Short mmCIF file of C-alpha atoms in Angstrom, two decimals:
data_model
loop_
_atom_site.label_atom_id
_atom_site.label_comp_id
_atom_site.label_asym_id
_atom_site.label_seq_id
_atom_site.Cartn_x
_atom_site.Cartn_y
_atom_site.Cartn_z
CA UNK A 1 115.99 149.16 161.39
CA UNK A 2 119.45 147.67 162.00
CA UNK A 3 120.84 144.87 159.87
CA UNK A 4 122.00 143.11 163.03
CA UNK A 5 119.38 142.27 165.68
CA UNK A 6 120.09 142.67 169.37
CA UNK A 7 117.72 142.52 172.33
CA UNK A 8 116.84 146.06 173.45
CA UNK A 9 117.71 145.34 177.06
CA UNK A 10 119.10 142.75 179.44
CA UNK A 11 119.56 142.85 183.18
CA UNK A 12 121.28 140.87 185.90
CA UNK A 13 122.47 141.28 189.45
CA UNK A 14 126.02 142.22 190.44
CA UNK A 15 128.35 139.24 190.35
CA UNK A 16 126.14 137.36 187.93
CA UNK A 17 126.72 136.50 184.28
CA UNK A 18 124.85 137.94 181.31
CA UNK A 19 124.87 137.24 177.59
CA UNK A 20 123.90 139.57 174.76
CA UNK A 21 122.99 138.12 171.39
CA UNK A 22 123.52 139.56 167.93
CA UNK A 23 121.72 137.95 165.01
CA UNK A 24 122.54 138.51 161.38
CA UNK A 25 122.78 136.65 158.10
CA UNK A 26 125.21 134.88 155.84
CA UNK A 27 126.22 138.16 154.20
CA UNK A 28 127.43 139.63 157.46
CA UNK A 29 127.99 137.59 160.63
CA UNK A 30 127.94 134.28 158.78
CA UNK A 31 131.03 135.10 156.76
CA UNK A 32 132.79 137.88 158.64
CA UNK A 33 134.29 138.65 162.02
CA UNK A 34 132.22 140.27 164.75
CA UNK A 35 133.22 143.10 167.06
CA UNK A 36 131.59 144.28 170.27
CA UNK A 37 131.57 147.77 171.74
CA UNK A 38 130.65 149.17 175.13
CA UNK A 39 129.24 152.68 175.37
CA UNK A 40 129.02 154.12 178.86
CA UNK A 41 126.55 156.98 179.29
CA UNK A 42 127.76 160.16 177.63
CA UNK A 43 130.95 158.64 176.25
CA UNK A 44 132.28 157.30 172.97
CA UNK A 45 132.07 153.57 172.25
CA UNK A 46 134.94 151.37 173.36
CA UNK A 47 136.09 148.21 171.61
CA UNK A 48 135.63 145.14 173.81
CA UNK A 49 135.94 142.24 171.38
CA UNK A 50 137.22 141.93 167.82
CA UNK A 51 137.53 139.01 165.41
CA UNK A 52 134.67 137.23 167.23
CA UNK A 53 136.51 136.45 170.44
CA UNK A 54 139.71 138.48 170.82
CA UNK A 55 140.14 141.13 173.48
CA UNK A 56 142.21 144.28 172.94
CA UNK A 57 144.88 144.98 175.49
CA UNK A 58 143.39 146.19 178.75
CA UNK A 59 140.00 144.53 178.38
CA UNK A 60 139.43 142.14 181.30
CA UNK A 61 138.71 138.48 180.65
CA UNK A 62 135.27 138.95 182.22
CA UNK A 63 134.29 139.92 178.68
CA UNK A 64 134.13 137.17 176.07
CA UNK A 65 132.82 136.75 172.57
CA UNK A 66 131.68 133.82 170.48
CA UNK A 67 130.11 133.19 167.11
CA UNK A 68 128.06 130.37 165.70
CA UNK A 69 126.63 130.46 162.21
CA UNK A 70 124.88 133.79 161.70
CA UNK A 71 124.76 134.76 165.37
CA UNK A 72 127.25 136.10 167.85
CA UNK A 73 127.20 136.42 171.62
CA UNK A 74 128.88 138.71 174.11
CA UNK A 75 129.31 137.30 177.59
CA UNK A 76 130.05 139.27 180.71
CA UNK A 77 130.82 137.50 183.98
CA UNK A 78 131.20 138.93 187.47
CA UNK A 79 128.90 141.83 186.66
CA UNK A 80 129.76 145.18 188.19
CA UNK A 81 127.68 148.32 188.43
CA UNK A 82 130.25 149.96 186.18
CA UNK A 83 129.28 147.55 183.39
CA UNK A 84 125.92 149.28 183.06
CA UNK A 85 126.07 150.59 179.51
CA UNK A 86 124.88 150.13 175.94
CA UNK A 87 126.51 147.32 174.00
CA UNK A 88 126.74 147.13 170.22
CA UNK A 89 127.82 144.39 167.86
CA UNK A 90 129.37 145.23 164.52
CA UNK A 91 130.61 143.41 161.49
CA UNK A 92 131.28 143.66 157.80
CA UNK A 93 128.38 143.14 155.42
CA UNK A 94 129.35 141.89 151.99
CA UNK A 95 125.95 141.93 150.32
CA UNK A 96 125.37 144.61 147.67
CA UNK A 97 128.37 146.70 148.61
CA UNK A 98 130.80 145.91 151.36
CA UNK A 99 130.20 148.05 154.37
CA UNK A 100 130.22 148.05 158.16
CA UNK A 101 126.98 147.39 160.00
CA UNK A 102 126.06 147.73 163.66
CA UNK A 103 123.36 146.20 165.77
CA UNK A 104 120.63 148.29 167.35
CA UNK A 105 122.31 148.14 170.73
CA UNK A 106 121.45 146.48 174.04
CA UNK A 107 121.05 148.36 177.29
CA UNK A 108 122.57 146.41 180.17
CA UNK A 109 121.15 147.14 183.58
CA UNK A 110 122.98 145.83 186.62
CA UNK A 111 120.28 145.54 189.25
CA UNK B 1 149.18 156.58 172.06
CA UNK B 2 146.50 156.95 169.40
CA UNK B 3 144.11 159.86 169.67
CA UNK B 4 141.48 161.25 167.33
CA UNK B 5 139.47 164.44 167.55
CA UNK B 6 136.54 165.58 165.48
CA UNK B 7 135.98 169.21 164.57
CA UNK B 8 133.39 171.09 162.59
CA UNK B 9 130.24 173.18 162.93
CA UNK B 10 127.82 172.45 165.74
CA UNK B 11 124.88 173.88 163.82
CA UNK B 12 124.07 173.64 160.13
CA UNK B 13 120.98 174.65 158.22
CA UNK B 14 118.87 172.25 156.17
CA UNK B 15 120.21 171.73 152.61
CA UNK B 16 123.69 172.90 153.62
CA UNK B 17 126.82 170.79 153.32
CA UNK B 18 128.50 169.53 156.48
CA UNK B 19 132.28 169.28 156.58
CA UNK B 20 133.86 167.43 159.48
CA UNK B 21 137.56 167.00 160.11
CA UNK B 22 139.17 164.21 162.08
CA UNK B 23 142.64 165.11 163.30
CA UNK B 24 144.62 162.22 164.66
CA UNK B 25 147.96 161.38 166.20
CA UNK B 26 149.85 158.26 167.19
CA UNK B 27 149.57 156.51 163.83
CA UNK B 28 150.06 157.12 160.15
CA UNK B 29 147.36 156.66 157.54
CA UNK B 30 150.06 155.51 155.16
CA UNK B 31 150.69 152.37 157.21
CA UNK B 32 149.46 149.23 155.49
CA UNK B 33 146.08 148.00 156.75
CA UNK B 34 145.14 151.10 158.72
CA UNK B 35 141.91 152.99 158.22
CA UNK B 36 139.81 155.80 159.66
CA UNK B 37 136.04 155.62 159.77
CA UNK B 38 133.12 157.89 160.57
CA UNK B 39 130.18 156.74 162.64
CA UNK B 40 127.24 158.79 163.86
CA UNK B 41 124.67 158.42 166.62
CA UNK B 42 121.40 160.38 166.73
CA UNK B 43 120.33 161.31 170.26
CA UNK B 44 119.11 158.22 172.08
CA UNK B 45 119.60 156.00 169.06
CA UNK B 46 122.02 153.39 167.76
CA UNK B 47 125.36 153.74 166.05
CA UNK B 48 125.30 154.17 162.28
CA UNK B 49 128.41 153.64 160.19
CA UNK B 50 128.97 156.27 157.51
CA UNK B 51 132.28 155.85 155.73
CA UNK B 52 135.77 154.41 155.93
CA UNK B 53 139.04 155.26 154.21
CA UNK B 54 142.06 152.99 154.18
CA UNK B 55 145.80 153.61 153.91
CA UNK B 56 145.70 152.83 150.18
CA UNK B 57 142.88 155.36 149.58
CA UNK B 58 140.28 152.61 149.30
CA UNK B 59 137.00 154.27 150.28
CA UNK B 60 133.80 152.64 151.51
CA UNK B 61 130.45 154.30 152.08
CA UNK B 62 127.16 153.44 153.68
CA UNK B 63 124.93 152.37 150.76
CA UNK B 64 122.01 154.43 152.05
CA UNK B 65 124.09 157.63 152.26
CA UNK B 66 126.65 157.07 149.53
CA UNK B 67 125.27 159.76 147.23
CA UNK B 68 125.72 162.40 149.93
CA UNK B 69 129.10 161.43 151.40
CA UNK B 70 132.71 162.06 150.46
CA UNK B 71 135.66 160.94 152.56
CA UNK B 72 139.21 162.07 151.91
CA UNK B 73 142.54 161.93 153.70
CA UNK B 74 145.53 164.22 154.02
CA UNK B 75 148.31 161.98 155.22
CA UNK B 76 150.76 164.85 155.67
CA UNK B 77 148.36 166.66 157.99
CA UNK B 78 147.12 163.51 159.76
CA UNK B 79 143.55 164.40 158.89
CA UNK B 80 140.49 162.74 157.43
CA UNK B 81 137.65 164.88 156.14
CA UNK B 82 134.03 163.83 155.72
CA UNK B 83 131.56 165.91 153.76
CA UNK B 84 127.84 165.29 153.79
CA UNK B 85 125.63 167.21 151.40
CA UNK B 86 121.99 168.26 151.63
CA UNK B 87 121.78 168.10 155.42
CA UNK B 88 118.39 167.43 156.99
CA UNK B 89 117.15 167.59 160.59
CA UNK B 90 117.25 163.76 160.71
CA UNK B 91 121.03 164.06 160.33
CA UNK B 92 121.24 165.62 163.79
CA UNK B 93 123.63 163.38 165.66
CA UNK B 94 126.96 162.99 167.39
CA UNK B 95 129.57 162.25 164.75
CA UNK B 96 132.56 160.12 165.69
CA UNK B 97 135.74 159.31 163.84
CA UNK B 98 137.56 156.13 164.78
CA UNK B 99 140.78 154.26 164.02
CA UNK B 100 140.55 150.94 162.21
CA UNK B 101 143.61 148.87 163.07
CA UNK B 102 145.59 146.80 160.63
CA UNK B 103 144.94 143.68 162.71
CA UNK B 104 141.16 143.91 162.18
CA UNK B 105 139.95 145.90 159.21
CA UNK B 106 136.31 145.96 160.28
CA UNK B 107 136.80 146.96 163.92
CA UNK B 108 137.32 150.39 165.43
CA UNK B 109 139.69 150.26 168.36
CA UNK B 110 140.12 153.93 169.23
CA UNK B 111 137.37 156.52 168.95
CA UNK B 112 137.32 160.28 169.12
CA UNK B 113 135.18 162.03 171.69
CA UNK B 114 132.56 162.86 169.10
CA UNK B 115 131.10 166.14 167.94
CA UNK B 116 127.41 166.99 168.15
CA UNK B 117 125.90 168.41 164.98
CA UNK B 118 122.43 169.90 164.98
CA UNK B 119 120.57 170.53 161.76
CA UNK B 120 118.04 173.30 162.15
CA UNK B 121 116.95 176.46 160.43
#
């Protein structure tokens, strides 16, 4: 059971937009930055978004992040078949002992 | 260019201790703000953070696994070592090490390819 809650799956057609939610609490998302990772099949995760809404160099602006209260959202526009992957949110949790927590992951299917 | 690579046994027996080494290049673990973390992923399951060590030797552990984990660094060798005691079949997973950049202490911007560890007698 992950500390951060994500929908197990989302789907959309090529060219469309999709959003993936990540719900937490005041001890994690509510008071810390959120990161998002993309994991293509059989590969290591790749950082897409850090500090809620910043993109590392090389990440296209089709990917965006936002945060409101204890929830965060990853948006992907202009969907491509190559975007089909698992997506994870992550953040710091400062409850009992500060540590990193991840969501359970969301499988994106591009129909 | 930052790279990381995990190494260690592919098969361990229950109750044994697992030792994994992360060898990296392209950065120094003595640079302020930088860290290296370990994350694992059981087959078909989600990512699970394990441990993180920072440039100043600050160490953080997953609360649920803290009693079994030890993370250390050898700055001169550009290596981070993770040990996990009392291995169990549920610990079967791909183990990743990843770079935590100074600009975002809770994000992992570069990941190793991962190493699959199976726990079985």
